[in-house]
């Protein structure tokens, strides 16, 4: 069973490609995350959890869901991370999570994909060429990982090694960073909004409420900054302060890349 969360399509792409090669089911976790639905998930095949990296870690709402959801059937669990190039301490977190659930940790794999985070100015925007290059390289990497999972072999050296110093830096750093940087105050919506409610329906934390015209109202102080609302708006009506107006939007689907699954 392939389980995934994806805000802008990178992880969905990898998850679906894996599912097709493994001839396995693919479960989008968005609804479960939104509803805090912790009902059991059963699979005869190994569990493969595919998630994006947020601030060097597995996003807290994913940890919460996996920790509280009984996984029944197969005892093996794999993790697949998509990131902009640095998966931080995710594989260590995954190993710990598997152990706590009483499952066999079978390893993690990293995919370097286009970066979707546009609410700060730290990184330069990627060129179209670089975006397509990253997707192509990742695509070529999929069959090897699918084969190992199919044979229920361990994934060795397919994710970065986590050094102790990374854990010592990340564990205190990430909560501080998220508290300072992941407020919702700077989100705004322009007159371009057509009231389609897509942003409200996609928000994994249900932070967005649609007003009577269907326009978004951010109803909390903080959020996951997953970028789903801002990146998936069909008319680019959402902005984040003065950072995003000059920036191009990114979703995997926008690139119209359809790879033919090769079983
Ligand atoms: C809140 C947030 C934090 C992120 N932190 C990291 C990070 O620490 N390292 C990294 O390489 N990419 C980071 N990224 C980039 C995403 O992990 C990457 O683009 C991922 O493939 C997005 O997956 P999705 O399209 O399935 O949502 C971050 C993105 C977001 C939204
Ligand atoms: S997705 Fe965009 S157009 Fe649709 S309601 Fe949200 S802001 Fe408005
Ligand atoms: S409000 Fe925050 S958590 Fe919700 S979709 Fe937008 S960025 Fe993601």
mmCIF file of C-alpha atoms and ligand atoms in Angstrom:
data_model
loop_
_atom_site.group_PDB
_atom_site.id
_atom_site.type_symbol
_atom_site.label_atom_id
_atom_site.label_comp_id
_atom_site.label_asym_id
_atom_site.label_seq_id
_atom_site.Cartn_x
_atom_site.Cartn_y
_atom_site.Cartn_z
ATOM 1 C CA UNK A 1 0.000 0.000 0.000
ATOM 2 C CA UNK A 2 1.428 3.337 -1.079
ATOM 3 C CA UNK A 3 0.353 6.190 1.212
ATOM 4 C CA UNK A 4 1.111 9.758 0.303
ATOM 5 C CA UNK A 5 0.587 13.401 1.060
ATOM 6 C CA UNK A 6 1.402 15.994 -1.560
ATOM 7 C CA UNK A 7 0.724 19.736 -1.583
ATOM 8 C CA UNK A 8 2.049 20.549 -5.045
ATOM 9 C CA UNK A 9 2.241 17.227 -6.855
ATOM 10 C CA UNK A 10 5.866 16.103 -6.543
ATOM 11 C CA UNK A 11 5.180 13.387 -4.017
ATOM 12 C CA UNK A 12 1.938 12.369 -5.756
ATOM 13 C CA UNK A 13 3.919 11.773 -8.942
ATOM 14 C CA UNK A 14 6.489 9.545 -7.245
ATOM 15 C CA UNK A 15 3.802 7.698 -5.232
ATOM 16 C CA UNK A 16 1.686 6.958 -8.313
ATOM 17 C CA UNK A 17 4.673 5.831 -10.347
ATOM 18 C CA UNK A 18 5.686 3.466 -7.541
ATOM 19 C CA UNK A 19 2.135 2.158 -7.160
ATOM 20 C CA UNK A 20 1.924 1.427 -10.851
ATOM 21 C CA UNK A 21 5.203 -0.501 -10.841
ATOM 22 C CA UNK A 22 4.292 -2.367 -7.673
ATOM 23 C CA UNK A 23 0.786 -3.052 -8.876
ATOM 24 C CA UNK A 24 -0.374 -1.739 -5.540
ATOM 25 C CA UNK A 25 -3.014 0.627 -4.166
ATOM 26 C CA UNK A 26 -2.217 4.325 -3.745
ATOM 27 C CA UNK A 27 -3.930 6.187 -0.906
ATOM 28 C CA UNK A 28 -3.999 9.996 -0.765
ATOM 29 C CA UNK A 29 -3.823 10.889 2.933
ATOM 30 C CA UNK A 30 -5.255 14.416 2.565
ATOM 31 C CA UNK A 31 -8.777 13.502 3.647
ATOM 32 C CA UNK A 32 -7.544 11.501 6.626
ATOM 33 C CA UNK A 33 -5.282 14.370 7.688
ATOM 34 C CA UNK A 34 -8.084 16.925 7.385
ATOM 35 C CA UNK A 35 -10.599 14.783 9.259
ATOM 36 C CA UNK A 36 -8.093 13.406 11.769
ATOM 37 C CA UNK A 37 -9.330 10.020 10.633
ATOM 38 C CA UNK A 38 -7.211 7.424 12.414
ATOM 39 C CA UNK A 39 -9.113 4.360 11.266
ATOM 40 C CA UNK A 40 -6.898 1.318 10.549
ATOM 41 C CA UNK A 41 -5.187 0.793 7.195
ATOM 42 C CA UNK A 42 -4.736 -2.794 6.079
ATOM 43 C CA UNK A 43 -2.349 -4.095 3.445
ATOM 44 C CA UNK A 44 -0.909 -7.476 2.462
ATOM 45 C CA UNK A 45 1.940 -5.697 0.711
ATOM 46 C CA UNK A 46 4.527 -3.512 2.504
ATOM 47 C CA UNK A 47 3.531 0.020 3.522
ATOM 48 C CA UNK A 48 5.302 2.734 1.552
ATOM 49 C CA UNK A 49 4.873 6.207 3.049
ATOM 50 C CA UNK A 50 5.674 9.001 0.577
ATOM 51 C CA UNK A 51 5.928 12.538 1.976
ATOM 52 C CA UNK A 52 7.568 15.897 1.297
ATOM 53 C CA UNK A 53 10.315 17.209 3.587
ATOM 54 C CA UNK A 54 9.355 20.297 5.610
ATOM 55 C CA UNK A 55 12.140 22.217 7.370
ATOM 56 C CA UNK A 56 14.454 19.194 7.414
ATOM 57 C CA UNK A 57 11.800 16.950 8.988
ATOM 58 C CA UNK A 58 8.752 14.807 8.246
ATOM 59 C CA UNK A 59 5.809 17.242 8.575
ATOM 60 C CA UNK A 60 4.259 17.025 12.068
ATOM 61 C CA UNK A 61 0.746 16.384 10.733
ATOM 62 C CA UNK A 62 2.057 13.298 8.911
ATOM 63 C CA UNK A 63 3.820 12.038 12.026
ATOM 64 C CA UNK A 64 0.569 12.524 13.947
ATOM 65 C CA UNK A 65 -1.467 10.564 11.390
ATOM 66 C CA UNK A 66 0.970 7.688 11.073
ATOM 67 C CA UNK A 67 1.563 7.427 14.787
ATOM 68 C CA UNK A 68 -2.149 7.201 15.563
ATOM 69 C CA UNK A 69 -3.309 5.015 12.666
ATOM 70 C CA UNK A 70 -3.071 1.241 13.147
ATOM 71 C CA UNK A 71 -1.271 -0.392 10.210
ATOM 72 C CA UNK A 72 -2.496 -3.952 9.831
ATOM 73 C CA UNK A 73 -1.317 -6.859 7.681
ATOM 74 C CA UNK A 74 2.222 -6.588 6.313
ATOM 75 C CA UNK A 75 4.855 -5.743 8.945
ATOM 76 C CA UNK A 76 7.332 -3.947 6.653
ATOM 77 C CA UNK A 77 7.377 -0.190 6.143
ATOM 78 C CA UNK A 78 9.368 1.949 3.684
ATOM 79 C CA UNK A 79 9.597 5.740 3.505
ATOM 80 C CA UNK A 80 10.059 7.909 0.421
ATOM 81 C CA UNK A 81 10.915 11.594 0.762
ATOM 82 C CA UNK A 82 10.702 14.291 -1.862
ATOM 83 C CA UNK A 83 12.601 17.491 -1.166
ATOM 84 C CA UNK A 84 14.338 20.381 -2.815
ATOM 85 C CA UNK A 85 17.621 18.590 -2.184
ATOM 86 C CA UNK A 86 18.065 18.255 1.582
ATOM 87 C CA UNK A 87 16.066 15.653 3.491
ATOM 88 C CA UNK A 88 17.561 16.612 6.868
ATOM 89 C CA UNK A 89 16.781 14.118 9.614
ATOM 90 C CA UNK A 90 13.758 12.497 7.959
ATOM 91 C CA UNK A 91 15.217 9.018 7.724
ATOM 92 C CA UNK A 92 16.064 8.999 11.438
ATOM 93 C CA UNK A 93 12.538 10.146 12.263
ATOM 94 C CA UNK A 94 11.136 7.437 9.989
ATOM 95 C CA UNK A 95 13.155 4.731 11.684
ATOM 96 C CA UNK A 96 11.960 5.876 15.107
ATOM 97 C CA UNK A 97 8.350 6.056 13.940
ATOM 98 C CA UNK A 98 8.494 2.527 12.499
ATOM 99 C CA UNK A 99 9.965 1.197 15.737
ATOM 100 C CA UNK A 100 7.224 2.870 17.806
ATOM 101 C CA UNK A 101 4.587 1.268 15.596
ATOM 102 C CA UNK A 102 6.164 -2.154 15.953
ATOM 103 C CA UNK A 103 6.890 -2.307 12.207
ATOM 104 C CA UNK A 104 10.110 -3.353 10.441
ATOM 105 C CA UNK A 105 11.862 -0.270 9.103
ATOM 106 C CA UNK A 106 12.984 -1.229 5.584
ATOM 107 C CA UNK A 107 14.783 2.020 4.753
ATOM 108 C CA UNK A 108 14.126 5.343 3.078
ATOM 109 C CA UNK A 109 14.710 6.806 -0.367
ATOM 110 C CA UNK A 110 15.222 10.467 -1.286
ATOM 111 C CA UNK A 111 14.036 12.195 -4.436
ATOM 112 C CA UNK A 112 15.372 15.634 -5.276
ATOM 113 C CA UNK A 113 12.446 17.432 -6.896
ATOM 114 C CA UNK A 114 11.616 21.055 -7.761
ATOM 115 C CA UNK A 115 11.402 23.205 -4.633
ATOM 116 C CA UNK A 116 7.821 24.343 -3.991
ATOM 117 C CA UNK A 117 8.424 26.780 -1.111
ATOM 118 C CA UNK A 118 7.931 30.348 -2.323
ATOM 119 C CA UNK A 119 7.142 32.206 0.914
ATOM 120 C CA UNK A 120 10.692 33.342 1.514
ATOM 121 C CA UNK A 121 13.437 34.821 -0.561
ATOM 122 C CA UNK A 122 16.306 32.618 0.571
ATOM 123 C CA UNK A 123 16.537 30.520 -2.568
ATOM 124 C CA UNK A 124 16.625 31.735 -6.166
ATOM 125 C CA UNK A 125 13.844 30.459 -8.403
ATOM 126 C CA UNK A 126 14.718 27.354 -10.408
ATOM 127 C CA UNK A 127 14.879 27.647 -14.161
ATOM 128 C CA UNK A 128 12.457 25.624 -16.299
ATOM 129 C CA UNK A 129 15.436 23.575 -17.436
ATOM 130 C CA UNK A 130 16.451 22.731 -13.863
ATOM 131 C CA UNK A 131 12.867 21.825 -12.941
ATOM 132 C CA UNK A 132 12.605 19.412 -15.858
ATOM 133 C CA UNK A 133 16.066 18.016 -15.158
ATOM 134 C CA UNK A 134 15.176 17.225 -11.530
ATOM 135 C CA UNK A 135 11.972 15.498 -12.566
ATOM 136 C CA UNK A 136 13.783 13.463 -15.215
ATOM 137 C CA UNK A 137 16.541 12.338 -12.848
ATOM 138 C CA UNK A 138 13.972 11.349 -10.224
ATOM 139 C CA UNK A 139 11.930 9.465 -12.788
ATOM 140 C CA UNK A 140 14.960 7.382 -13.760
ATOM 141 C CA UNK A 141 15.499 6.533 -10.094
ATOM 142 C CA UNK A 142 12.002 5.029 -9.608
ATOM 143 C CA UNK A 143 12.408 1.534 -11.159
ATOM 144 C CA UNK A 144 15.339 0.637 -8.896
ATOM 145 C CA UNK A 145 13.398 1.572 -5.771
ATOM 146 C CA UNK A 146 10.262 -0.186 -6.988
ATOM 147 C CA UNK A 147 12.256 -3.363 -7.636
ATOM 148 C CA UNK A 148 13.739 -3.380 -4.128
ATOM 149 C CA UNK A 149 10.340 -2.806 -2.540
ATOM 150 C CA UNK A 150 8.747 -5.496 -4.699
ATOM 151 C CA UNK A 151 11.386 -7.979 -3.483
ATOM 152 C CA UNK A 152 10.898 -6.677 0.097
ATOM 153 C CA UNK A 153 14.608 -5.881 0.290
ATOM 154 C CA UNK A 154 16.026 -3.120 2.476
ATOM 155 C CA UNK A 155 16.739 0.257 0.892
ATOM 156 C CA UNK A 156 20.368 0.860 1.666
ATOM 157 C CA UNK A 157 22.105 4.163 0.920
ATOM 158 C CA UNK A 158 19.132 5.501 -1.020
ATOM 159 C CA UNK A 159 18.612 8.320 1.437
ATOM 160 C CA UNK A 160 21.255 10.565 2.896
ATOM 161 C CA UNK A 161 23.130 9.567 6.026
ATOM 162 C CA UNK A 162 21.960 11.551 9.061
ATOM 163 C CA UNK A 163 24.850 12.806 11.170
ATOM 164 C CA UNK A 164 24.474 13.371 14.893
ATOM 165 C CA UNK A 165 25.229 17.080 14.482
ATOM 166 C CA UNK A 166 22.251 17.373 12.114
ATOM 167 C CA UNK A 167 19.928 15.969 14.767
ATOM 168 C CA UNK A 168 21.438 18.271 17.405
ATOM 169 C CA UNK A 169 20.852 21.302 15.190
ATOM 170 C CA UNK A 170 17.498 20.375 13.640
ATOM 171 C CA UNK A 171 15.591 19.234 16.726
ATOM 172 C CA UNK A 172 15.762 22.633 18.492
ATOM 173 C CA UNK A 173 15.902 24.707 15.276
ATOM 174 C CA UNK A 174 12.802 23.497 13.409
ATOM 175 C CA UNK A 175 10.162 24.390 16.038
ATOM 176 C CA UNK A 176 11.658 27.872 16.453
ATOM 177 C CA UNK A 177 11.792 28.410 12.693
ATOM 178 C CA UNK A 178 8.219 27.267 12.181
ATOM 179 C CA UNK A 179 6.963 29.467 15.024
ATOM 180 C CA UNK A 180 8.671 32.534 13.582
ATOM 181 C CA UNK A 181 8.183 31.895 9.871
ATOM 182 C CA UNK A 182 4.959 29.979 9.441
ATOM 183 C CA UNK A 183 2.365 32.545 10.399
ATOM 184 C CA UNK A 184 -0.665 33.114 8.183
ATOM 185 C CA UNK A 185 -0.856 36.897 8.660
ATOM 186 C CA UNK A 186 0.931 37.648 5.424
ATOM 187 C CA UNK A 187 -1.396 35.602 3.206
ATOM 188 C CA UNK A 188 -3.788 37.731 1.198
ATOM 189 C CA UNK A 189 -6.294 37.235 -1.587
ATOM 190 C CA UNK A 190 -6.806 39.590 -4.510
ATOM 191 C CA UNK A 191 -9.833 40.513 -6.628
ATOM 192 C CA UNK A 192 -8.779 37.839 -9.106
ATOM 193 C CA UNK A 193 -10.356 35.250 -6.761
ATOM 194 C CA UNK A 194 -13.301 33.464 -8.395
ATOM 195 C CA UNK A 195 -14.539 31.909 -5.142
ATOM 196 C CA UNK A 196 -13.923 28.323 -6.253
ATOM 197 C CA UNK A 197 -13.031 27.175 -2.681
ATOM 198 C CA UNK A 198 -10.172 25.026 -3.969
ATOM 199 C CA UNK A 199 -7.751 26.533 -1.438
ATOM 200 C CA UNK A 200 -10.093 25.832 1.486
ATOM 201 C CA UNK A 201 -10.732 22.277 0.318
ATOM 202 C CA UNK A 202 -7.038 21.501 -0.135
ATOM 203 C CA UNK A 203 -5.671 22.917 3.118
ATOM 204 C CA UNK A 204 -4.467 19.892 5.110
ATOM 205 C CA UNK A 205 -4.922 21.672 8.429
ATOM 206 C CA UNK A 206 -8.317 23.210 7.609
ATOM 207 C CA UNK A 207 -6.866 26.591 8.411
ATOM 208 C CA UNK A 208 -8.732 28.223 5.513
ATOM 209 C CA UNK A 209 -12.450 28.961 5.774
ATOM 210 C CA UNK A 210 -14.409 29.990 2.700
ATOM 211 C CA UNK A 211 -16.503 33.128 3.263
ATOM 212 C CA UNK A 212 -19.991 33.565 1.824
ATOM 213 C CA UNK A 213 -18.479 34.306 -1.604
ATOM 214 C CA UNK A 214 -16.188 31.269 -1.417
ATOM 215 C CA UNK A 215 -13.113 33.439 -0.864
ATOM 216 C CA UNK A 216 -10.453 32.258 1.599
ATOM 217 C CA UNK A 217 -10.180 33.512 5.154
ATOM 218 C CA UNK A 218 -7.163 32.272 7.115
ATOM 219 C CA UNK A 219 -8.684 31.309 10.425
ATOM 220 C CA UNK A 220 -5.620 30.541 12.552
ATOM 221 C CA UNK A 221 -2.374 32.148 13.600
ATOM 222 C CA UNK A 222 -0.028 29.501 12.214
ATOM 223 C CA UNK A 223 -0.137 26.857 9.506
ATOM 224 C CA UNK A 224 2.102 24.261 7.870
ATOM 225 C CA UNK A 225 3.097 26.611 5.026
ATOM 226 C CA UNK A 226 2.653 23.613 2.730
ATOM 227 C CA UNK A 227 2.062 26.037 -0.192
ATOM 228 C CA UNK A 228 -0.970 24.109 -1.397
ATOM 229 C CA UNK A 229 -3.322 27.119 -1.322
ATOM 230 C CA UNK A 230 -0.989 29.589 -2.986
ATOM 231 C CA UNK A 231 0.380 27.188 -5.581
ATOM 232 C CA UNK A 232 -2.872 25.498 -6.601
ATOM 233 C CA UNK A 233 -5.067 28.583 -6.952
ATOM 234 C CA UNK A 234 -6.240 28.472 -10.600
ATOM 235 C CA UNK A 235 -6.069 32.257 -11.009
ATOM 236 C CA UNK A 236 -3.040 33.004 -8.797
ATOM 237 C CA UNK A 237 -5.134 35.151 -6.476
ATOM 238 C CA UNK A 238 -3.202 34.306 -3.309
ATOM 239 C CA UNK A 239 -0.037 36.147 -2.316
ATOM 240 C CA UNK A 240 2.322 36.017 0.649
ATOM 241 C CA UNK A 241 3.335 39.546 1.621
ATOM 242 C CA UNK A 242 5.540 41.210 -0.972
ATOM 243 C CA UNK A 243 7.526 38.017 -1.512
ATOM 244 C CA UNK A 244 5.331 36.104 -3.949
ATOM 245 C CA UNK A 245 3.965 38.680 -6.459
ATOM 246 C CA UNK A 246 7.048 38.447 -8.693
ATOM 247 C CA UNK A 247 7.356 34.690 -8.303
ATOM 248 C CA UNK A 248 6.180 32.016 -10.682
ATOM 249 C CA UNK A 249 3.842 29.394 -9.261
ATOM 250 C CA UNK A 250 4.820 25.749 -9.162
ATOM 251 C CA UNK A 251 2.800 22.579 -9.232
ATOM 252 C CA UNK A 252 4.037 19.375 -10.774
ATOM 253 C CA UNK A 253 0.883 19.209 -12.907
ATOM 254 C CA UNK A 254 1.570 22.679 -14.332
ATOM 255 C CA UNK A 255 4.512 21.201 -16.160
ATOM 256 C CA UNK A 256 2.196 18.773 -17.897
ATOM 257 C CA UNK A 257 4.740 16.027 -17.539
ATOM 258 C CA UNK A 258 3.141 12.658 -17.980
ATOM 259 C CA UNK A 259 5.457 9.744 -17.747
ATOM 260 C CA UNK A 260 4.292 6.429 -19.068
ATOM 261 C CA UNK A 261 4.295 3.958 -16.220
ATOM 262 C CA UNK A 262 6.495 0.973 -17.039
ATOM 263 C CA UNK A 263 5.418 -1.984 -14.929
HETATM 264 C C1 LIG B 1 7.208 24.237 4.581
HETATM 265 C C2 LIG B 1 8.201 23.657 3.620
HETATM 266 C C3 LIG B 1 9.468 23.342 4.062
HETATM 267 C C4 LIG B 1 10.397 22.762 3.196
HETATM 268 N N1 LIG B 1 11.611 22.394 3.695
HETATM 269 C C5 LIG B 1 12.489 21.790 2.891
HETATM 270 C C6 LIG B 1 13.743 21.324 3.400
HETATM 271 O O1 LIG B 1 14.031 21.407 4.597
HETATM 272 N N2 LIG B 1 14.611 20.777 2.533
HETATM 273 C C7 LIG B 1 14.329 20.660 1.196
HETATM 274 O O2 LIG B 1 15.176 20.179 0.464
HETATM 275 N N3 LIG B 1 13.139 21.046 0.678
HETATM 276 C C8 LIG B 1 12.205 21.585 1.504
HETATM 277 N N4 LIG B 1 10.987 21.966 0.998
HETATM 278 C C9 LIG B 1 10.660 21.648 -0.413
HETATM 279 C C10 LIG B 1 9.739 20.429 -0.559
HETATM 280 O O3 LIG B 1 10.137 19.400 0.327
HETATM 281 C C11 LIG B 1 9.744 19.850 -1.971
HETATM 282 O O4 LIG B 1 9.535 20.812 -2.944
HETATM 283 C C12 LIG B 1 8.701 18.718 -2.087
HETATM 284 O O5 LIG B 1 9.021 17.936 -3.207
HETATM 285 C C13 LIG B 1 7.275 19.216 -2.212
HETATM 286 O O6 LIG B 1 6.433 18.105 -2.334
HETATM 287 P P1 LIG B 1 4.935 18.157 -2.860
HETATM 288 O O7 LIG B 1 4.967 18.768 -4.242
HETATM 289 O O8 LIG B 1 4.520 16.731 -2.916
HETATM 290 O O9 LIG B 1 4.149 18.953 -1.908
HETATM 291 C C14 LIG B 1 10.061 22.537 1.836
HETATM 292 C C15 LIG B 1 8.782 22.874 1.396
HETATM 293 C C16 LIG B 1 7.857 23.407 2.261
HETATM 294 C C17 LIG B 1 6.476 23.725 1.750
HETATM 295 S S1 LIG B 2 -8.314 28.807 -4.972
HETATM 296 FE FE1 LIG B 2 -7.976 30.917 -5.641
HETATM 297 S S2 LIG B 2 -9.787 31.434 -6.836
HETATM 298 FE FE2 LIG B 2 -10.302 29.608 -5.642
HETATM 299 S S3 LIG B 2 -11.255 30.424 -3.765
HETATM 300 FE FE3 LIG B 2 -9.061 30.128 -3.341
HETATM 301 S S4 LIG B 2 -8.156 32.139 -3.772
HETATM 302 FE FE4 LIG B 2 -10.164 32.127 -4.737
HETATM 303 S S1 LIG B 3 -3.116 27.820 4.741
HETATM 304 FE FE1 LIG B 3 -1.107 26.986 5.170
HETATM 305 S S2 LIG B 3 -1.445 24.817 5.610
HETATM 306 FE FE2 LIG B 3 -3.280 25.596 4.565
HETATM 307 S S3 LIG B 3 -2.949 25.200 2.387
HETATM 308 FE FE3 LIG B 3 -2.213 27.280 2.763
HETATM 309 S S4 LIG B 3 -0.041 27.024 3.211
HETATM 310 FE FE4 LIG B 3 -0.978 24.986 3.432
#
